[in-house]
Every structure is written in C-alpha cells, then in structure tokens.
Tab-separated table of C-alpha atoms in Angstrom:
chain	number	residue	atom	x	y	z
U	1	UNK	CA	-85.291	150.930	80.325
U	2	UNK	CA	-85.952	147.268	79.684
U	3	UNK	CA	-87.936	146.053	76.634
U	4	UNK	CA	-90.268	144.219	79.210
U	5	UNK	CA	-91.202	147.710	80.757
U	6	UNK	CA	-92.264	149.120	77.220
U	7	UNK	CA	-94.376	146.002	76.518
U	8	UNK	CA	-96.060	146.279	80.186
U	9	UNK	CA	-96.896	149.921	79.169
U	10	UNK	CA	-98.488	148.733	75.858
U	11	UNK	CA	-100.421	145.860	77.591
U	12	UNK	CA	-101.743	148.173	80.406
U	13	UNK	CA	-103.257	150.492	77.614
U	14	UNK	CA	-104.679	147.411	75.559
U	15	UNK	CA	-104.398	144.290	78.069
U	16	UNK	CA	-104.140	140.992	76.358
U	17	UNK	CA	-107.425	139.443	77.818
U	18	UNK	CA	-109.188	141.917	75.399
U	19	UNK	CA	-107.956	139.912	72.478
U	20	UNK	CA	-110.163	137.424	70.653
U	21	UNK	CA	-109.878	133.985	71.204
U	22	UNK	CA	-108.282	132.984	68.024
U	23	UNK	CA	-105.756	135.843	68.022
U	24	UNK	CA	-102.085	135.651	69.090
U	25	UNK	CA	-101.184	139.044	70.602
U	26	UNK	CA	-98.339	139.842	72.881
U	27	UNK	CA	-94.720	138.714	72.906
U	28	UNK	CA	-93.886	136.883	69.567
U	29	UNK	CA	-89.850	136.591	69.552
U	30	UNK	CA	-87.178	137.061	71.907
U	31	UNK	CA	-86.072	138.058	75.483
U	32	UNK	CA	-87.287	140.932	77.099
U	33	UNK	CA	-84.758	141.793	79.848
U	34	UNK	CA	-82.475	143.664	77.365
U	35	UNK	CA	-82.451	147.402	77.553
U	36	UNK	CA	-84.311	148.937	74.743
U	37	UNK	CA	-82.212	150.832	72.313
U	38	UNK	CA	-85.112	151.780	69.983
U	39	UNK	CA	-88.805	150.603	69.187
U	40	UNK	CA	-89.655	150.249	65.420
U	41	UNK	CA	-93.510	150.631	65.129
U	42	UNK	CA	-95.390	149.102	62.318
U	43	UNK	CA	-98.690	147.244	60.940
U	44	UNK	CA	-97.043	143.940	59.886
U	45	UNK	CA	-93.854	142.134	60.323
U	46	UNK	CA	-91.877	141.220	57.213
U	47	UNK	CA	-88.317	140.843	56.366
U	48	UNK	CA	-87.736	144.457	55.202
U	49	UNK	CA	-89.484	145.527	58.545
U	50	UNK	CA	-86.641	143.614	60.424
U	51	UNK	CA	-83.964	144.866	58.109
U	52	UNK	CA	-85.155	148.567	58.714
U	53	UNK	CA	-85.102	147.835	62.499
U	54	UNK	CA	-81.362	146.669	62.190
U	55	UNK	CA	-80.695	149.501	59.872
U	56	UNK	CA	-82.313	152.028	62.655
U	57	UNK	CA	-80.611	150.283	65.799
U	58	UNK	CA	-83.962	149.169	67.147
U	59	UNK	CA	-84.087	146.136	69.098
U	60	UNK	CA	-87.788	145.893	69.566
U	61	UNK	CA	-90.470	145.711	66.822
U	62	UNK	CA	-94.123	146.322	67.796
U	63	UNK	CA	-96.678	145.504	65.176
U	64	UNK	CA	-100.256	145.582	64.990
U	65	UNK	CA	-100.598	142.115	63.189
U	66	UNK	CA	-98.787	139.106	64.866
U	67	UNK	CA	-96.110	137.610	63.128
U	68	UNK	CA	-96.935	134.317	64.505
U	69	UNK	CA	-100.704	133.497	64.231
U	70	UNK	CA	-100.222	129.694	64.502
U	71	UNK	CA	-97.509	127.303	66.149
U	72	UNK	CA	-94.320	126.866	64.021
U	73	UNK	CA	-93.430	123.284	63.361
U	74	UNK	CA	-90.131	123.972	62.054
U	75	UNK	CA	-87.891	126.954	61.650
U	76	UNK	CA	-85.729	126.467	58.347
U	77	UNK	CA	-86.203	129.509	56.602
U	78	UNK	CA	-88.853	128.122	54.258
U	79	UNK	CA	-91.202	131.049	54.506
U	80	UNK	CA	-91.107	134.715	55.234
U	81	UNK	CA	-92.373	134.172	58.936
U	82	UNK	CA	-89.602	131.617	59.571
U	83	UNK	CA	-87.153	133.796	57.987
U	84	UNK	CA	-88.177	136.969	60.035
U	85	UNK	CA	-87.985	134.552	63.370
U	86	UNK	CA	-84.429	133.821	62.232
U	87	UNK	CA	-83.208	137.186	61.470
U	88	UNK	CA	-84.890	138.768	64.760
U	89	UNK	CA	-82.945	136.000	66.900
U	90	UNK	CA	-79.813	136.388	65.245
U	91	UNK	CA	-79.818	140.184	65.591
U	92	UNK	CA	-81.139	140.343	69.292
U	93	UNK	CA	-84.658	141.932	68.286
U	94	UNK	CA	-87.798	141.304	70.221
U	95	UNK	CA	-91.033	141.197	68.253
U	96	UNK	CA	-94.183	142.060	69.877
U	97	UNK	CA	-97.885	142.482	68.743
U	98	UNK	CA	-100.918	144.436	69.742
U	99	UNK	CA	-103.495	143.000	67.811
U	100	UNK	CA	-107.215	142.498	68.590
U	101	UNK	CA	-106.761	143.728	72.100
U	102	UNK	CA	-105.651	147.195	70.794
U	103	UNK	CA	-108.837	146.772	68.316
U	104	UNK	CA	-111.010	146.395	71.506
U	105	UNK	CA	-109.390	148.591	73.510
U	106	UNK	CA	-110.502	152.310	74.756
U	107	UNK	CA	-108.740	154.809	72.484
U	108	UNK	CA	-107.501	151.935	70.482
U	109	UNK	CA	-107.569	151.516	66.473
U	110	UNK	CA	-111.239	152.322	65.877
U	111	UNK	CA	-110.824	155.545	68.093
U	112	UNK	CA	-107.739	156.345	66.022
U	113	UNK	CA	-109.972	156.163	62.856
U	114	UNK	CA	-112.581	158.338	64.321
U	115	UNK	CA	-109.988	160.988	65.335
U	116	UNK	CA	-108.741	161.202	61.992
U	117	UNK	CA	-111.978	161.803	60.416
U	118	UNK	CA	-112.817	164.401	63.059
U	119	UNK	CA	-115.582	162.566	64.464
U	120	UNK	CA	-117.169	163.739	67.875
U	121	UNK	CA	-119.212	162.288	70.666
U	122	UNK	CA	-117.538	158.887	70.206
U	123	UNK	CA	-118.612	155.683	71.793
U	124	UNK	CA	-118.212	152.051	71.711
U	125	UNK	CA	-120.733	149.811	69.765
U	126	UNK	CA	-120.977	145.915	69.882
U	127	UNK	CA	-119.810	146.746	73.545
U	128	UNK	CA	-118.349	144.013	75.987
U	129	UNK	CA	-116.719	143.879	79.538
U	130	UNK	CA	-113.632	141.596	79.870
U	131	UNK	CA	-112.242	141.287	83.372
U	132	UNK	CA	-114.396	144.351	84.232
U	133	UNK	CA	-112.821	146.507	81.479
U	134	UNK	CA	-115.006	148.371	78.933
U	135	UNK	CA	-114.349	147.393	75.442
U	136	UNK	CA	-116.074	147.190	71.969
U	137	UNK	CA	-115.310	145.817	68.544
U	138	UNK	CA	-116.518	149.068	66.841
U	139	UNK	CA	-116.589	152.767	67.478
U	140	UNK	CA	-119.607	155.094	66.464
U	141	UNK	CA	-119.530	158.700	66.179
U	142	UNK	CA	-120.819	161.854	64.401
U	143	UNK	CA	-119.403	164.360	62.029
U	144	UNK	CA	-119.346	167.788	63.188
U	145	UNK	CA	-121.820	168.711	60.305
U	146	UNK	CA	-123.718	166.457	58.059
U	147	UNK	CA	-122.213	165.766	54.742
U	148	UNK	CA	-123.547	164.372	51.236
U	149	UNK	CA	-122.279	160.916	50.936
U	150	UNK	CA	-120.252	161.762	47.907
U	151	UNK	CA	-118.416	164.353	50.017
U	152	UNK	CA	-118.138	162.041	52.912
U	153	UNK	CA	-116.567	159.358	50.970
U	154	UNK	CA	-114.106	162.089	49.373
U	155	UNK	CA	-113.303	163.109	52.717
U	156	UNK	CA	-112.361	159.296	53.921
U	157	UNK	CA	-110.257	158.901	50.881
U	158	UNK	CA	-108.148	162.121	51.538
U	159	UNK	CA	-107.703	161.415	55.218
U	160	UNK	CA	-106.602	157.743	54.583
U	161	UNK	CA	-104.807	158.631	51.330
U	162	UNK	CA	-106.719	155.945	49.209
U	163	UNK	CA	-107.162	156.367	45.456
U	164	UNK	CA	-110.495	154.613	45.700
U	165	UNK	CA	-112.965	153.193	48.045
U	166	UNK	CA	-115.276	150.155	47.540
U	167	UNK	CA	-119.036	151.491	48.193
U	168	UNK	CA	-122.709	150.470	47.811
U	169	UNK	CA	-125.118	152.829	46.140
U	170	UNK	CA	-124.769	156.450	47.348
U	171	UNK	CA	-127.071	157.437	49.987
U	172	UNK	CA	-129.488	160.080	49.073
U	173	UNK	CA	-129.708	161.385	52.920
U	174	UNK	CA	-126.919	163.519	54.548
U	175	UNK	CA	-124.329	161.344	56.547
U	176	UNK	CA	-124.015	162.236	60.042
U	177	UNK	CA	-123.467	159.501	62.186
U	178	UNK	CA	-120.662	157.052	61.243
U	179	UNK	CA	-119.720	153.492	62.593
U	180	UNK	CA	-116.065	152.297	62.429
U	181	UNK	CA	-114.305	148.918	62.527
U	182	UNK	CA	-110.846	148.826	61.154
U	183	UNK	CA	-109.433	145.651	59.268
U	184	UNK	CA	-112.130	143.021	58.334
U	185	UNK	CA	-115.441	144.295	59.649
U	186	UNK	CA	-118.285	143.222	57.957
U	187	UNK	CA	-119.295	141.036	60.758
U	188	UNK	CA	-120.433	144.394	62.440
U	189	UNK	CA	-122.438	145.768	59.745
U	190	UNK	CA	-125.821	144.717	61.295
U	191	UNK	CA	-124.744	146.247	64.515
U	192	UNK	CA	-123.804	149.443	62.776
U	193	UNK	CA	-127.323	149.547	61.291
U	194	UNK	CA	-129.105	148.813	64.732
U	195	UNK	CA	-126.953	151.862	66.189
U	196	UNK	CA	-128.760	154.115	63.363
U	197	UNK	CA	-125.457	154.825	61.656
U	198	UNK	CA	-125.564	156.487	58.256
U	199	UNK	CA	-122.160	155.189	57.147
U	200	UNK	CA	-119.994	152.340	57.826
U	201	UNK	CA	-116.306	152.316	57.261
U	202	UNK	CA	-114.161	149.422	57.332
U	203	UNK	CA	-110.907	147.817	55.801
U	204	UNK	CA	-112.553	144.864	53.916
U	205	UNK	CA	-115.909	143.080	53.396
U	206	UNK	CA	-117.088	139.959	51.615
U	207	UNK	CA	-118.900	140.542	48.344
U	208	UNK	CA	-122.166	139.281	49.542
U	209	UNK	CA	-122.586	141.284	52.378
U	210	UNK	CA	-122.737	144.595	50.172
U	211	UNK	CA	-126.266	143.472	48.928
U	212	UNK	CA	-129.565	144.608	50.043
U	213	UNK	CA	-128.426	147.808	52.129
U	214	UNK	CA	-129.270	150.283	49.415
U	215	UNK	CA	-130.421	153.305	51.172
U	216	UNK	CA	-130.018	151.938	54.620
U	217	UNK	CA	-126.457	152.599	55.216
U	218	UNK	CA	-123.526	153.916	53.252
U	219	UNK	CA	-120.849	151.324	52.893
U	220	UNK	CA	-117.191	152.491	52.473
U	221	UNK	CA	-114.453	149.915	52.307
U	222	UNK	CA	-111.046	151.536	52.055
U	223	UNK	CA	-108.615	148.446	52.391
U	224	UNK	CA	-107.326	146.614	55.466
U	225	UNK	CA	-103.857	147.962	55.551
U	226	UNK	CA	-105.251	151.629	54.798
U	227	UNK	CA	-107.759	151.360	57.504
U	228	UNK	CA	-105.235	150.609	60.271
U	229	UNK	CA	-102.240	152.327	58.880
U	230	UNK	CA	-102.161	155.094	61.788
U	231	UNK	CA	-101.937	152.295	64.677
U	232	UNK	CA	-98.422	153.020	64.872
U	233	UNK	CA	-99.395	156.490	66.249
U	234	UNK	CA	-101.057	154.963	69.183
U	235	UNK	CA	-97.820	152.639	69.974
U	236	UNK	CA	-95.698	155.969	69.613
U	237	UNK	CA	-97.864	157.922	72.037
U	238	UNK	CA	-98.144	155.195	74.617
U	239	UNK	CA	-94.339	154.727	74.672
U	240	UNK	CA	-93.491	158.388	74.558
U	241	UNK	CA	-95.967	159.015	77.468
U	242	UNK	CA	-95.413	155.897	79.560
U	243	UNK	CA	-91.613	155.483	78.763
U	244	UNK	CA	-90.059	158.660	78.363
U	245	UNK	CA	-86.704	158.661	76.920
U	246	UNK	CA	-87.434	155.419	74.692
U	247	UNK	CA	-86.735	156.157	70.973
U	248	UNK	CA	-89.674	155.387	68.745
U	249	UNK	CA	-89.462	155.035	65.049
U	250	UNK	CA	-92.611	154.796	62.821
U	251	UNK	CA	-91.635	152.353	60.053
U	252	UNK	CA	-91.094	153.580	56.562
U	253	UNK	CA	-91.608	150.151	55.070
U	254	UNK	CA	-94.909	150.061	53.490
U	255	UNK	CA	-95.824	146.343	54.161
U	256	UNK	CA	-99.167	146.203	52.147
U	257	UNK	CA	-99.122	143.059	50.024
U	258	UNK	CA	-102.015	144.295	47.961
U	259	UNK	CA	-100.861	146.442	44.782
U	260	UNK	CA	-103.348	148.636	42.676
U	261	UNK	CA	-102.523	148.480	39.368
C-alpha cells in the first residue's frame, strides 16, 4: 500500500477543511508514492522521533502537531525543525500531521479523552458545519454516576497519568456533566458553562481565565501533552481499519518539552 493511501484514509476521517485557518495540517515532508514500510504515530515531531522511525523501519511519521507551522526561509539545520526536515528527506521518510482537523472531527481528539474518562451521551459543543460535515471544538458528556469534585480530579489524574492538575476552588456540588477540549482550550470555557457543564478539562489555560468561576464550574487543567497523548491511538485505529496490513507503531519517545521537577 502506498503512503498516499494511508494519508487519504486519515483525511477521510478528519478532512483537512476542518482545520483552523491558522493551522498547517496535512503533508509536511516527502513524496507519497512510495510503498509504506510502517507508520510511526506520535504527538510531536522532533529529531528523536525521526531517529525512532529510522530505527523501526518506518517511512511514514504521522503526528498530531505539525512539524511545519510556518514557511521555512532556509533549510540549514539551524533549529530542530530544519534538522528534522533534512533528516526525514535524507532517509526517505514522509511526515504528515492531523492537527485541528482531528481536534474538530467526529470521534477525534476530544472524543478520545471522553472515552478514556468513561463518559456517556457524548456530543459536540461549540458546533460548526464545514462543507456539510458536522464538527465541533469541544465535546461534552456525562459521568455514569455523579462524583465529588476531588474524586473526579483524582480519576482524571489516574486516567491521564499526571501527578498534578491545575484547578480552581473545588466544586461543592457533584460533578456529572463534563466538557472537554484537548490542548489549549480556555477559549471554550464560557461555552462549557453555557452547556451547563459541572467540570471543564483542558490541557492549558491562561492564568487570568481561572478567576471568577468559583462554584460555577470545576476547572481541571492537566497539561497540553498529557491531554492529547492518546491521539496516536486514533491514528492507529484508522490505519488498521482502513489500511489492513500496514504496520503501525505508537512512538515510545516522550516529546513533552515540559519537565516537572
């Protein structure tokens, strides 16, 4: 099977028109007519990821975050992005990214977070229609049973393997309805409250957004990388279903640049 067929399957699931105007999802580096030897699936692309692809014999890297957000004015190896481009081309590796198109897609990133938390009755909020496709920036669902806020935060920490979460004052009422936006999601906090959510989970939020929501909604911020870490599972499932026989490898390299000391 050719690389372009794998990319086509991913783009059918999360069409590129679903991406935000500032994004650069899709093909990043390389030629797609080659037969795929294996697909390495990851959140970010750095030099260690390209080395892992080489080591594992994968000539396709599929990441969530694009390697190339802006046009390169030179390719001289002066930063990690340029070095990744050079190394990928030298080793005949294609790099492609499914970013905000996968965030906005049905059963995309936010749905995966909801799945990990065991939420039911999931649906989009901040909905939109793009080329007749139903999409949304966030997902809201319900816990099977109401939980105390402290217990809910502990559940989130366990499911996403985080040592700490950044929260506002603990909610005194039970948490039942949960709103989700993976990555940087503070732009959806007001929408989450309009949905009647008891809690809002995201990856990162600006400091001032935490103010003035005490006992309105339980904010739970777990880290950008941590919130989106299971996106590779979505890539794997699509490829295994639509491109049987293509070898998939979820990257072992942890690309989170933030260290908790």
